[in-house]
Structures are given as structure tokens and as C-alpha cells.
Coordinates of N, CA and C in Angstrom, one line a residue:
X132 N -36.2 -14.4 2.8 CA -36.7 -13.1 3.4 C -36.3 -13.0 4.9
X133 N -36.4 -14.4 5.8 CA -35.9 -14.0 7.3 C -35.0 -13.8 7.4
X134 N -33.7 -14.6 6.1 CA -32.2 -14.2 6.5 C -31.9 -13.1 6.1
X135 N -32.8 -12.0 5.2 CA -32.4 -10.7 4.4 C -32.8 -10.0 6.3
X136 N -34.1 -10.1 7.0 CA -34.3 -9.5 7.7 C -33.4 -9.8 8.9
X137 N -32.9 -10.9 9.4 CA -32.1 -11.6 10.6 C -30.7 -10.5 10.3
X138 N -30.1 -10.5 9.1 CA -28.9 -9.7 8.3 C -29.1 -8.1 8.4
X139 N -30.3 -7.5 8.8 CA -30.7 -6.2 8.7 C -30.8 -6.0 10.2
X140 N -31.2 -6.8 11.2 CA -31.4 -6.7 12.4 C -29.7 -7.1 13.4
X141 N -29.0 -7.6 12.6 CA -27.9 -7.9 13.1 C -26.7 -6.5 13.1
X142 N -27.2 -6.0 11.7 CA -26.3 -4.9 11.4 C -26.8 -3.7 12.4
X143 N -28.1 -3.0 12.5 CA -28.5 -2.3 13.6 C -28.2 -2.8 14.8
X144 N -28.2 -4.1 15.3 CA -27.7 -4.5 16.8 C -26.1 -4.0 17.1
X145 N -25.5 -4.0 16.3 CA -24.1 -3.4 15.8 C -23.8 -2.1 15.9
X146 N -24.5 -1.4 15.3 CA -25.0 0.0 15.6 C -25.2 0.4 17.0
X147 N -26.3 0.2 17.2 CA -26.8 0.3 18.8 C -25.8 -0.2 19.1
X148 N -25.1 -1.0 19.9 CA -24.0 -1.0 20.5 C -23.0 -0.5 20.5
X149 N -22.6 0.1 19.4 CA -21.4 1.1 18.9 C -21.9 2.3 19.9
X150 N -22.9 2.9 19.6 CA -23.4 4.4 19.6 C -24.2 4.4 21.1
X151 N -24.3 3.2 21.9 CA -24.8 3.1 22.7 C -23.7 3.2 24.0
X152 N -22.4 3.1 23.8 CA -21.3 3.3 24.7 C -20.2 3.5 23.9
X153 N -20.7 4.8 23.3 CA -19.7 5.3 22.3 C -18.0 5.8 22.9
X154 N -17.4 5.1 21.8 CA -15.8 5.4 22.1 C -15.0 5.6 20.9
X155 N -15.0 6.5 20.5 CA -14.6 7.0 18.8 C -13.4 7.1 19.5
X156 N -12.2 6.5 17.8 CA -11.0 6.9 18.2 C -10.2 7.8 16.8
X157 N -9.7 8.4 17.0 CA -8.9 8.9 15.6 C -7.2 8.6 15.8
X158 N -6.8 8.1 15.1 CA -5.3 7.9 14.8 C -4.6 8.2 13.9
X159 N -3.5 8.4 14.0 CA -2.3 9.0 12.7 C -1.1 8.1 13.1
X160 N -1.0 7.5 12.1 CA 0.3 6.2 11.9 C 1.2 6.5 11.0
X161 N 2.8 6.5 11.2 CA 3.5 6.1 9.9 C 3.9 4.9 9.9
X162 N 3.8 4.2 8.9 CA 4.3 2.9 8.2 C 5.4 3.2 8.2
X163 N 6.1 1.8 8.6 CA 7.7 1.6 7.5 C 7.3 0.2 6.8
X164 N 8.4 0.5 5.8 CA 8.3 -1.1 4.9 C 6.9 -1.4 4.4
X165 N 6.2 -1.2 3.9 CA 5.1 -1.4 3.8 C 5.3 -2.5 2.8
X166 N 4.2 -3.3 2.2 CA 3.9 -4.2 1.3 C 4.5 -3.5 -0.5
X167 N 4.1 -2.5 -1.0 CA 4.5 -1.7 -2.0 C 5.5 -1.4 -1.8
X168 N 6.5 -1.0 -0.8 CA 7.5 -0.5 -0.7 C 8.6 -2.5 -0.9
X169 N 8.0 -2.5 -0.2 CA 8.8 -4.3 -0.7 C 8.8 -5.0 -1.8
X170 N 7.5 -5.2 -2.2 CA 7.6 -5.6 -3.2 C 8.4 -5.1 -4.4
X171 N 8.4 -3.6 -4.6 CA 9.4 -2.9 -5.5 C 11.1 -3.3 -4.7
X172 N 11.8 -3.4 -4.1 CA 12.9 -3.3 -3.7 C 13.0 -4.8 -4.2
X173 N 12.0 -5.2 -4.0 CA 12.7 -6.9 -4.3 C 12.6 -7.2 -5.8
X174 N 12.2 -5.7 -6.8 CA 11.6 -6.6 -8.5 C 12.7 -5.1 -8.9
X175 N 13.6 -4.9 -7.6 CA 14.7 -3.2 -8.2 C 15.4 -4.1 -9.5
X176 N 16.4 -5.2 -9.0 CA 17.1 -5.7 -9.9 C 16.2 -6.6 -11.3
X177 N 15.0 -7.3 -10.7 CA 14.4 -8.1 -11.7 C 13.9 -7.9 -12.4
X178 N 13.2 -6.8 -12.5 CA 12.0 -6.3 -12.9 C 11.6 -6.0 -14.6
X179 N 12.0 -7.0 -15.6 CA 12.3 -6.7 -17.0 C 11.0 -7.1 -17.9
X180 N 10.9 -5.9 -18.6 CA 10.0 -6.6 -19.3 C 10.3 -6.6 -20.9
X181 N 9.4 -7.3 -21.6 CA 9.3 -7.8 -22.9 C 8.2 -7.6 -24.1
X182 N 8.6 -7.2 -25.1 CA 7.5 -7.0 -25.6 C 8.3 -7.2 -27.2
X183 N 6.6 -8.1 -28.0 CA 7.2 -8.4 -29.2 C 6.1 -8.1 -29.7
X184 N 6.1 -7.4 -31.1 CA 5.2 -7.0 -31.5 C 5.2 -7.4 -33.2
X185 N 3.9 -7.9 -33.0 CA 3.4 -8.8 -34.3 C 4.1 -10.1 -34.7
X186 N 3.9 -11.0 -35.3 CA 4.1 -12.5 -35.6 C 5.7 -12.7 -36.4
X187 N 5.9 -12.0 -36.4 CA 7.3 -12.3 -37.6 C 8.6 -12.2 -37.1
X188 N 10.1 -12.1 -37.8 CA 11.1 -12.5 -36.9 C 11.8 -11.6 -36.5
X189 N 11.0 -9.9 -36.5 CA 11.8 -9.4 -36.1 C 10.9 -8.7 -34.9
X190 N 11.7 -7.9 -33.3 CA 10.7 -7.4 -32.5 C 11.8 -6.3 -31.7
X191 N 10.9 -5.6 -30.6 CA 12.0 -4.6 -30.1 C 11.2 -5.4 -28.6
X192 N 12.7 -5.5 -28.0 CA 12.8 -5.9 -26.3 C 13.2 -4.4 -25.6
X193 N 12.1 -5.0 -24.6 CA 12.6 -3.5 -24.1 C 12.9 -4.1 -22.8
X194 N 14.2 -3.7 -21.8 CA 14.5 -3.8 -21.2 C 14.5 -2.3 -19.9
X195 N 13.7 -2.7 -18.9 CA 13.3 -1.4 -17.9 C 14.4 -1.9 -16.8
X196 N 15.4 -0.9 -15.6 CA 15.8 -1.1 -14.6 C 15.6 0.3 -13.6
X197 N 15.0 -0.3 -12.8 CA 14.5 0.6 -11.7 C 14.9 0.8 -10.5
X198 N 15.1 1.8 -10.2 CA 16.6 2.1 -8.8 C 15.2 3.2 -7.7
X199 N 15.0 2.5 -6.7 CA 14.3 3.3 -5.8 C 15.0 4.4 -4.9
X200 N 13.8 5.8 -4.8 CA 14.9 6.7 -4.3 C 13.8 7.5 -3.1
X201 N 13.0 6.4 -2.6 CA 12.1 7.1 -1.5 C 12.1 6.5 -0.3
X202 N 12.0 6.9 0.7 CA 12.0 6.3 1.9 C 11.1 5.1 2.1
X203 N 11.4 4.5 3.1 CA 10.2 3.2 3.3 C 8.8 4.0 4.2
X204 N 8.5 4.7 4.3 CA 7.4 5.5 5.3 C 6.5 5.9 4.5
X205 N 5.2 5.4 5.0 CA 3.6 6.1 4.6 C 3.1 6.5 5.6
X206 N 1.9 6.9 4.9 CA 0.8 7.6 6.0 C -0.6 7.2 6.1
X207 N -1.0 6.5 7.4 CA -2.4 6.2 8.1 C -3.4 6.7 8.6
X208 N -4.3 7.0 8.1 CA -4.9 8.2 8.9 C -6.4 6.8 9.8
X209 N -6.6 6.7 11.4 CA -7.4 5.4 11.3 C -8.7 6.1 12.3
X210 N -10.2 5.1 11.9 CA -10.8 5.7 12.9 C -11.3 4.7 13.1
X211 N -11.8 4.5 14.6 CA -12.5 3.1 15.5 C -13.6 3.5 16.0
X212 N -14.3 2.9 15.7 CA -15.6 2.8 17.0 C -15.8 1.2 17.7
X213 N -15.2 1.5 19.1 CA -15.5 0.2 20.0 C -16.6 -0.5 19.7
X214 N -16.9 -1.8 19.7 CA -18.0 -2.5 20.3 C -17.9 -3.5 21.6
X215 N -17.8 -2.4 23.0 CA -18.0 -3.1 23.8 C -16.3 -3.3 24.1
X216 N -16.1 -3.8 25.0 CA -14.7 -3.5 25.8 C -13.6 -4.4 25.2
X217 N -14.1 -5.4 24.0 CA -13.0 -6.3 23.3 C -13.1 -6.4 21.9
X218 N -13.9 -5.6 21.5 CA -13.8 -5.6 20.0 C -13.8 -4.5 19.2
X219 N -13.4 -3.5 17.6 CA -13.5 -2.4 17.3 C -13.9 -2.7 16.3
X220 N -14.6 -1.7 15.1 CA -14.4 -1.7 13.5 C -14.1 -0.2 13.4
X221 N -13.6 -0.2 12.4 CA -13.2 1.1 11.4 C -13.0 1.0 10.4
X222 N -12.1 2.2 10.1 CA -11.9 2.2 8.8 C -10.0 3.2 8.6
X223 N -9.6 2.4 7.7 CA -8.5 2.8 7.5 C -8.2 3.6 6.1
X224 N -7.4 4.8 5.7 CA -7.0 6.0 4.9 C -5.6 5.6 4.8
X225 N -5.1 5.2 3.8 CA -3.6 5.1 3.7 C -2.8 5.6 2.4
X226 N -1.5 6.1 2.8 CA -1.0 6.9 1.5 C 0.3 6.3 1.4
X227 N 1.2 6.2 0.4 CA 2.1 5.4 0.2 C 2.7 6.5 -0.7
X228 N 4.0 6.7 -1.0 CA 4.4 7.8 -2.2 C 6.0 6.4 -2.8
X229 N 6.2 6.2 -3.6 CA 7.5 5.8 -4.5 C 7.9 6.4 -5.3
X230 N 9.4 6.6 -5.7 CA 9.8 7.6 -6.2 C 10.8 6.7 -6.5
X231 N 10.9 6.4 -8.1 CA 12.2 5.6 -8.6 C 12.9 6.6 -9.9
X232 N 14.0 6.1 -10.1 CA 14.7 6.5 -11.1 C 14.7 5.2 -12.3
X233 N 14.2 5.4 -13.3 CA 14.2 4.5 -14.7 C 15.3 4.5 -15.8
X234 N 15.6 3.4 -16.1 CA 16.3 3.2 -17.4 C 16.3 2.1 -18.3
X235 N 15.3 3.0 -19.1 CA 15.0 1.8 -20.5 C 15.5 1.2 -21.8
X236 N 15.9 0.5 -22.0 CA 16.9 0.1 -23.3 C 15.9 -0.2 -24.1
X237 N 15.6 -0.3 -25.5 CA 14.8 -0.5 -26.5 C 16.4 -1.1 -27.4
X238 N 15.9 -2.4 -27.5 CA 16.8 -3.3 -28.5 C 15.7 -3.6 -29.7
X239 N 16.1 -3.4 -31.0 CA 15.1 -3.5 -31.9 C 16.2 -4.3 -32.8
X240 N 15.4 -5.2 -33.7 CA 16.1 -6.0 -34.8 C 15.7 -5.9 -36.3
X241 N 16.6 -5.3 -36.7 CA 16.3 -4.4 -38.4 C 16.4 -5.3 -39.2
X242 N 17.2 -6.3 -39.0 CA 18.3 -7.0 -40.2 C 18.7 -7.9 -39.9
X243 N 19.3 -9.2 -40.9 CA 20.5 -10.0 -40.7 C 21.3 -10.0 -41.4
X244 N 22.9 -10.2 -41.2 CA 23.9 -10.2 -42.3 C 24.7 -11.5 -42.4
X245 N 25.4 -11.3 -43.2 CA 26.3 -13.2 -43.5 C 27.7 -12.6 -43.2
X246 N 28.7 -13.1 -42.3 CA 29.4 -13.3 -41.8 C 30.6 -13.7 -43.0
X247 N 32.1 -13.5 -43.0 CA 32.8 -14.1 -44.3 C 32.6 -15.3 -44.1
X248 N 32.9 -15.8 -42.7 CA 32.7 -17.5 -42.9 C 31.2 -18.1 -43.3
X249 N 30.3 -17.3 -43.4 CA 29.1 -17.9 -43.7 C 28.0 -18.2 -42.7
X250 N 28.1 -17.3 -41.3 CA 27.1 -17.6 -40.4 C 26.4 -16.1 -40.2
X251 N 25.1 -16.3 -40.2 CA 23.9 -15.5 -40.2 C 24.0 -14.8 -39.0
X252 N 24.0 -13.2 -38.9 CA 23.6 -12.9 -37.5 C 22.5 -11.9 -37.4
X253 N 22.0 -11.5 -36.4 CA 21.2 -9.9 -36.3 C 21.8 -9.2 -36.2
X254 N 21.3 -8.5 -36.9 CA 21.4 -6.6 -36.9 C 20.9 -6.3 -36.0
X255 N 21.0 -4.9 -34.6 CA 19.9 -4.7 -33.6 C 20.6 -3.2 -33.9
X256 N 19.5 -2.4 -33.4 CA 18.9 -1.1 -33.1 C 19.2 -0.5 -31.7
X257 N 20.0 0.2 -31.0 CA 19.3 0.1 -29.5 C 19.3 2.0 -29.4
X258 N 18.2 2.2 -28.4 CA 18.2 3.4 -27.6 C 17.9 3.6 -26.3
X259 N 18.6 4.4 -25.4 CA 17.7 4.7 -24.3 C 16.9 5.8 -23.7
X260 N 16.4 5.4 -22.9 CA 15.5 6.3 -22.5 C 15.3 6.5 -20.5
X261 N 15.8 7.6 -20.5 CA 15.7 7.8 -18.5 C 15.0 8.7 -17.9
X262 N 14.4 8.1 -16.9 CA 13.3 9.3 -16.1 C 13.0 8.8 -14.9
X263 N 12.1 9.5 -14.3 CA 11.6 9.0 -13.3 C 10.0 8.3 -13.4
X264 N 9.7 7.7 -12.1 CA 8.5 7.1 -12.4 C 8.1 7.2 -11.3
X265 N 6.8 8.6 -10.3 CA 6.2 8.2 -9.2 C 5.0 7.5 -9.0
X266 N 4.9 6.8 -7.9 CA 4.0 6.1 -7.7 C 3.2 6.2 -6.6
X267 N 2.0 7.0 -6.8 CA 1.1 6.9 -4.9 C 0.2 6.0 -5.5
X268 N 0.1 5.5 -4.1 CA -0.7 4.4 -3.7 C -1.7 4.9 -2.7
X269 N -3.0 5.0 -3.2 CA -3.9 4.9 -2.0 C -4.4 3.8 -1.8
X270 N -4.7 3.4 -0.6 CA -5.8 2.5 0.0 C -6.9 2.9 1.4
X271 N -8.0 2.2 1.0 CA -8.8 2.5 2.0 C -9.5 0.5 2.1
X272 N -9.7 0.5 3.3 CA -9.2 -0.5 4.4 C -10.2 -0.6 5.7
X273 N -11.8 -1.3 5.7 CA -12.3 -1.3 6.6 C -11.3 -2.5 7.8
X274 N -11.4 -2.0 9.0 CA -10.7 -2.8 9.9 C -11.4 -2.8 11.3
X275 N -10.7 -4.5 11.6 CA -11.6 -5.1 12.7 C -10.1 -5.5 14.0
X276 N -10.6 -4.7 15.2 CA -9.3 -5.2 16.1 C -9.9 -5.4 17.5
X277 N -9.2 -6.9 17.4 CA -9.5 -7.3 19.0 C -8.6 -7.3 20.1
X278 N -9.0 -6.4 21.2 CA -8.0 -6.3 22.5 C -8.2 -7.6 23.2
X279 N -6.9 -7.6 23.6 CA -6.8 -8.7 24.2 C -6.7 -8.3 25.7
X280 N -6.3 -7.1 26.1 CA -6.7 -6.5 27.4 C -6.7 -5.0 27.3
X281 N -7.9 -4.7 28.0 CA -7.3 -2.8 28.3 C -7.3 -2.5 29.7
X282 N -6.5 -2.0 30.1 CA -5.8 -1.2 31.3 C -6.1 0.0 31.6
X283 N -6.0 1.2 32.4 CA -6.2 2.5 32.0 C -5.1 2.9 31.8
X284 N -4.2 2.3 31.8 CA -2.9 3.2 30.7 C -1.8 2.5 30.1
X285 N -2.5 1.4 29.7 CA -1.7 0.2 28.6 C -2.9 -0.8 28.1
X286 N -3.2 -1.0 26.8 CA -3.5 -2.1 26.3 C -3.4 -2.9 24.9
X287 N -3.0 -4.0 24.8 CA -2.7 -5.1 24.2 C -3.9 -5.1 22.5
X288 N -3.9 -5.4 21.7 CA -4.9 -5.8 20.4 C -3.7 -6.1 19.8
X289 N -5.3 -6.9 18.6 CA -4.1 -7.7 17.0 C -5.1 -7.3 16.2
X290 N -4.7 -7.0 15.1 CA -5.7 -5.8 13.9 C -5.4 -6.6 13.0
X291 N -6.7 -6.7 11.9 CA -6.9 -7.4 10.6 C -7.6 -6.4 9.7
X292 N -7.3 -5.8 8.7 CA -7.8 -4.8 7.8 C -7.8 -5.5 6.2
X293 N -8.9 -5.6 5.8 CA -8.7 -5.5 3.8 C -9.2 -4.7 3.3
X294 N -9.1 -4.4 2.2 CA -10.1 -3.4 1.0 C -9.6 -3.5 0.1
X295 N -9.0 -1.9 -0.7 CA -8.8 -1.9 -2.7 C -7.5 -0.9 -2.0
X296 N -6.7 -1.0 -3.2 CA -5.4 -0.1 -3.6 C -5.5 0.4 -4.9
X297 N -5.0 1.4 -4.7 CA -4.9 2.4 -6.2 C -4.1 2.6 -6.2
X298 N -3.2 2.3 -7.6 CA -1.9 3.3 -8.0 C -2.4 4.0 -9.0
X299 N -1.7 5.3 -8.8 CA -2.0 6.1 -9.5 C -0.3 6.8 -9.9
X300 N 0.3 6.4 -11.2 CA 1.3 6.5 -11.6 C 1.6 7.9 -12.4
X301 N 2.9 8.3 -12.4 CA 3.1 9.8 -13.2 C 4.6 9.5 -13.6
X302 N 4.7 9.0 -14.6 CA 6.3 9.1 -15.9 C 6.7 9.9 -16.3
X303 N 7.7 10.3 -15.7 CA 8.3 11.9 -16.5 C 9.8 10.9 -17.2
X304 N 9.5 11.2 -18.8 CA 11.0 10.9 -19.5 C 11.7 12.1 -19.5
X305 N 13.1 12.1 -19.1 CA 14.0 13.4 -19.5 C 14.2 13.3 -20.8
X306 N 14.4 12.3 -21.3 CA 15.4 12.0 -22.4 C 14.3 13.1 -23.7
X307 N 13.3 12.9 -23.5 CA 12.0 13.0 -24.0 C 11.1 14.3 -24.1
X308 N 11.5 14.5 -23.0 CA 10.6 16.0 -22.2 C 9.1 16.0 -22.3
X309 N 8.6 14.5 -21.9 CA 7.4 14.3 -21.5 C 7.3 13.9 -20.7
X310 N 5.4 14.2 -20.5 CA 5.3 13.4 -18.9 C 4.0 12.4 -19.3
X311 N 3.4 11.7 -18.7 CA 2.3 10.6 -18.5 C 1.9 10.4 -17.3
X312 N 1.0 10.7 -16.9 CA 0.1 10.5 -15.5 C -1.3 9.8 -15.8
X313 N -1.5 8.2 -14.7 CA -1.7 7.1 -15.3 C -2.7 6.9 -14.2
X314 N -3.9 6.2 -13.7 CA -4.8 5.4 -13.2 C -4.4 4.0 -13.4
X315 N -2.8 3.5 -12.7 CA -2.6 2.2 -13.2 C -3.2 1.0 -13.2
X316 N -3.6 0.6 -11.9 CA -4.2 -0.5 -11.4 C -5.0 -0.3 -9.9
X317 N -6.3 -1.4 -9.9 CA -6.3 -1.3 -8.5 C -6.6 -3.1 -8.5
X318 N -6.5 -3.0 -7.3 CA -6.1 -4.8 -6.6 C -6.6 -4.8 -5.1
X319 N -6.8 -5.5 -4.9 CA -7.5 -5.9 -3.2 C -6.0 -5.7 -2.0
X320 N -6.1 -5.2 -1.0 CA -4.9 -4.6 -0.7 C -5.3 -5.2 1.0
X321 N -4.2 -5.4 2.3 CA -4.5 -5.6 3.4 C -3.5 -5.7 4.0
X322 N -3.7 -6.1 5.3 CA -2.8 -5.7 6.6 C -3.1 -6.4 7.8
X323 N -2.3 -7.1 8.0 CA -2.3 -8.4 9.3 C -1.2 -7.8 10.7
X324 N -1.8 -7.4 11.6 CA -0.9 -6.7 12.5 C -1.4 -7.7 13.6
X325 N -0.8 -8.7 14.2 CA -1.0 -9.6 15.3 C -0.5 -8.9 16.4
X326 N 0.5 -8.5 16.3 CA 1.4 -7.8 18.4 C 0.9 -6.0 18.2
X327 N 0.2 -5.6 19.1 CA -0.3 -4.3 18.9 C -0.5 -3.8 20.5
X328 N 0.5 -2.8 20.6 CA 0.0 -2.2 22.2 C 0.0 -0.9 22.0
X329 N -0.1 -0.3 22.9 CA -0.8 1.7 23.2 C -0.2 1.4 24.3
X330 N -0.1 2.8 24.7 CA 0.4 3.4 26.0 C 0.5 4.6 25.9
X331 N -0.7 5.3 27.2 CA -0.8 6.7 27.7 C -2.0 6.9 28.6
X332 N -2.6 8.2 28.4 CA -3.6 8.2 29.3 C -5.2 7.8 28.5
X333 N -6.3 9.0 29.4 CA -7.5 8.6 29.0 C -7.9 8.5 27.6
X334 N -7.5 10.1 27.3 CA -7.6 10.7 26.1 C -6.4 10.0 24.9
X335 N -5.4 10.5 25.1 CA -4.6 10.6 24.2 C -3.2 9.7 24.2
X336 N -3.5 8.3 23.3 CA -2.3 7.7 23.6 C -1.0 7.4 22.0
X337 N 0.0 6.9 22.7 CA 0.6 6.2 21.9 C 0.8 5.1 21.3
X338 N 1.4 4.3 20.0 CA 0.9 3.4 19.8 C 2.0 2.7 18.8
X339 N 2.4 1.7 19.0 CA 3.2 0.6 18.0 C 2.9 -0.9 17.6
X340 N 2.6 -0.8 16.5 CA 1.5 -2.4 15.8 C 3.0 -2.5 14.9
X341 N 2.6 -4.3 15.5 CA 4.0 -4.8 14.2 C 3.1 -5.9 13.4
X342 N 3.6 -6.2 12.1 CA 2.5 -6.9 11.4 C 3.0 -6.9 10.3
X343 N 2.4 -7.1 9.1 CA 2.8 -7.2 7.9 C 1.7 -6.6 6.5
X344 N 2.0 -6.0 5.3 CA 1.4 -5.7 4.6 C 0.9 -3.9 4.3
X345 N -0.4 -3.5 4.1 CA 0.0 -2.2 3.5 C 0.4 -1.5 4.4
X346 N 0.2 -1.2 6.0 CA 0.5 -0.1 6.5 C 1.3 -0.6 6.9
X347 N 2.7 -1.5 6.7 CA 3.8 -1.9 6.5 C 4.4 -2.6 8.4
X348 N 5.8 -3.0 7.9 CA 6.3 -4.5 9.1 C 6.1 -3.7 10.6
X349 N 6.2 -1.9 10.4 CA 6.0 -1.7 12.1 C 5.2 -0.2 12.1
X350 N 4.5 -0.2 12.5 CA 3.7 1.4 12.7 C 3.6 1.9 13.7
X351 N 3.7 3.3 13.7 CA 3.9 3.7 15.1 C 3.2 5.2 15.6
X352 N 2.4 5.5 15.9 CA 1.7 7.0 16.1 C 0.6 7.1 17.5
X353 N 0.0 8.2 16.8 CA -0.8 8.5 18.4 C -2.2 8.5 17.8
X354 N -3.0 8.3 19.2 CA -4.5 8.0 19.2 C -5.2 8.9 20.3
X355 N -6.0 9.6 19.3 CA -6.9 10.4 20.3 C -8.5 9.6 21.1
X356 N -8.8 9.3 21.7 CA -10.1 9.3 21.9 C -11.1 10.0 22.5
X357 N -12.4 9.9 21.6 CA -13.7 10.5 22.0 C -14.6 9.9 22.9
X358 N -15.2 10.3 24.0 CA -15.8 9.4 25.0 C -17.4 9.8 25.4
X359 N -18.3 9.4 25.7 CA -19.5 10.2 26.1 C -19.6 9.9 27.3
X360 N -20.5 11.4 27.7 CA -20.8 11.8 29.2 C -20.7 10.1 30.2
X361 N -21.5 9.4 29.8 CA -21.8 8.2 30.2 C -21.0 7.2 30.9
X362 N -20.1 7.4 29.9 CA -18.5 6.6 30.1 C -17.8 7.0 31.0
X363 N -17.6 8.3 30.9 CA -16.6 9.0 31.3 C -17.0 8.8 32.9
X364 N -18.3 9.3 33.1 CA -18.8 9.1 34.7 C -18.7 7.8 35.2
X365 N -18.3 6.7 34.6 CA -18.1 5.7 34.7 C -16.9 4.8 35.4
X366 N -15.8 5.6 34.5 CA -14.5 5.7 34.8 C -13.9 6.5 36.0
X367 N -15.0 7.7 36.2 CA -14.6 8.2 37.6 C -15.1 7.4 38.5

């Protein structure tokens, strides 16, 4: 019970200090390269899959090849509230879009026949099938960043964010003239950005974090911030 209450009084002390020298920030980032966007470019040529259905000796392999045709760039939407002049939490909004081109072979095995000279072979079946396949990705991403200095018109942080990702998939076959829009997966998703600077004035600055993972290898946008009376008189 004292550590339920020590855990309840820690999180309000957190609070109150947030809201007690409040410094709200809002930011808009585009990613490049992101973690999603890499990982597909590196599975463009590999990416095959297999499927055998039921126990016996005959099965259909299906072979998928995926050609990406979207930019490496997503979208961040971030908000901060300071605690105190070297630490933040927030929370991070992130959008990711992939846009590939598909082409699926279906090899199926009907039969075997005997050869004149006497050797056994398969019979195979094949068809294809082509479309596209998009992919958004959302994630949302509570995040913790520590300055390492602030200036009044340059400062230094390294940013650590995790949470969930959702893909949320949509298959259109030409070949077919159907479509499928899918709730594919979600998975624990994050973002390690160590070298992070700003640069501008009170209110409204600029900003480039290099790092790795969902909001991808370099991000770059602008940051508004909100200040109270308090602060501000401070700063004058």
C-alpha cells in the first residue's frame, strides 16, 4: 500500500512541476528512412513466401516479389511538456504511407508423369497475379528527451520514444478486380535519436534529430512553443 501511495505521489509531483513552469511545445517533423521504410527495401528482393496446404505430396508455392514505389518520408506530429530546464515528456503521432507494386506466382502440383527413359517428374500449374499493396503505418509513442544544454537561440537534446504500431493494409489485385483492406498487425514500435539540436528564437524554432527507428535515420521540422506569464517575465 505505501509503494501504491509513494507511486501516486510521485506521478502528481511530476505534474506539479510540469504545470508549475509550464512550457508546452508542439512540433511537425518529416522522417526520412524510417524503420518501415527499411526494413521493406531490404525484404524488396527476399521477401518469399510459402505455403503448403495439407499433408500429402502435392501443394501450391506461392512466390510474392515486391518493388517499392513511395518515398522514404513520414509524418510527426510531437508534443512536450518540460520538466524543469533538462528534462521533457510527451507524446508522439506518427504516420508512415508504403506504396509497393506486387507480383505473385502460384506454382501448384497436379501430377507426375514417367519420362521415356523411366524417370518420374511433376506436373506444375502456374499463375499470376499483380497489384498493388499500401501500407500505413501508424504509431503513437510516449517520449522522454534530455537537453543537454539550452541557449536562447540554440539547444542540444537526445530523445528516446517507444509505444505500438499499426499497419493497417489495403490489396488491390488488377489481375482480379478486387480489393482487401486489412488491420494487419500491431507490434511495439520506437525511436532512439541521440544528436538532436534546434535553432531559432523564443517562440518558434527549428529542428534536426538524427537517430534511428520509426520517425526514421534524420528528422527535420519546426517547433512552436507555449510559455506562461511567469516564464516569460523571467526571461525578460
Amino acid at each position: 500500500m505505501k509503494k501504491v501511495l509513494f507511486n501516486i505521489l510521485l506521478c502528481f509531483g511530476a505534474l506539479f512541476s510540469c504545470f508549475a513552469q509550464p512550457e508546452h511545445r508542439i512540433s511537425l517533423g518529416f522522417g526520412l528512412f524510417s524503420y518501415a521504410y527499411i526494413d521493406e527495401f531490404i525484404r524488396e528482393h527476399t521477401d518469399v513466401d510459402y505455403w503448403y496446404p495439407g499433408v500429402d505430396d502435392y501443394g501450391t508455392y506461392e512466390y510474392t516479389e515486391e518493388k517499392l514505389q513511395s518515398l522514404p518520408v513520414n509524418l510527426n506530429l510531437h508534443y512536450e511538456c518540460t520538466l524543469g530546464k533538462h528534462f521533457g515528456i510527451g507524446l508522439c503521432l506518427g504516420y508512415d504511407r508504403i506504396r509497393m507494386r506486387q507480383e505473385t506466382e502460384y506454382v501448384t502440383t497436379v501430377g507426375e508423369e514417367v519420362s521415356p527413359r523411366g524417370y518420374r517428374y511433376s506436373v506444375r500449374d502456374t499463375r499470376h497475379e499483380y497489384g498493388r499493396l499500401y501500407r500505413h503505418v501508424l504509431s503513437v509513442m510516449p517520449e522522454a528527451t534530455v537537453y543537454w544544454f539550452k541557449r536562447q537561440h540554440v539547444a542540444m537534446y537526445s530523445k528516446l520514444a517507444a509505444g505500438v504500431r499499426f499497419n493497417i493494409e489495403k490489396r488491390v489485385i488488377s489481375t482480379m478486380n478486387t480489393e482487401d483492406t486489412r488491420l494487419a498487425d500491431r507490434h511495439f514500435y520506437c525511436q532512439v535519436s541521440p544528436v538532436c539540436v534546434e535553432v531559432g528564437g523564443q517562440y518558434w524554432r527549428g529542428f534536426v534529430e538524427g537517430g534511428f527507428g520509426a520517425q526514421g535515420v534524420i528528422q527535420y521540422g519546426v517547433k512552436h512553443t507555449f510559455k506562461g506569464k511567469k516564464e516569460q517575465s523571467n526571461e525578460d
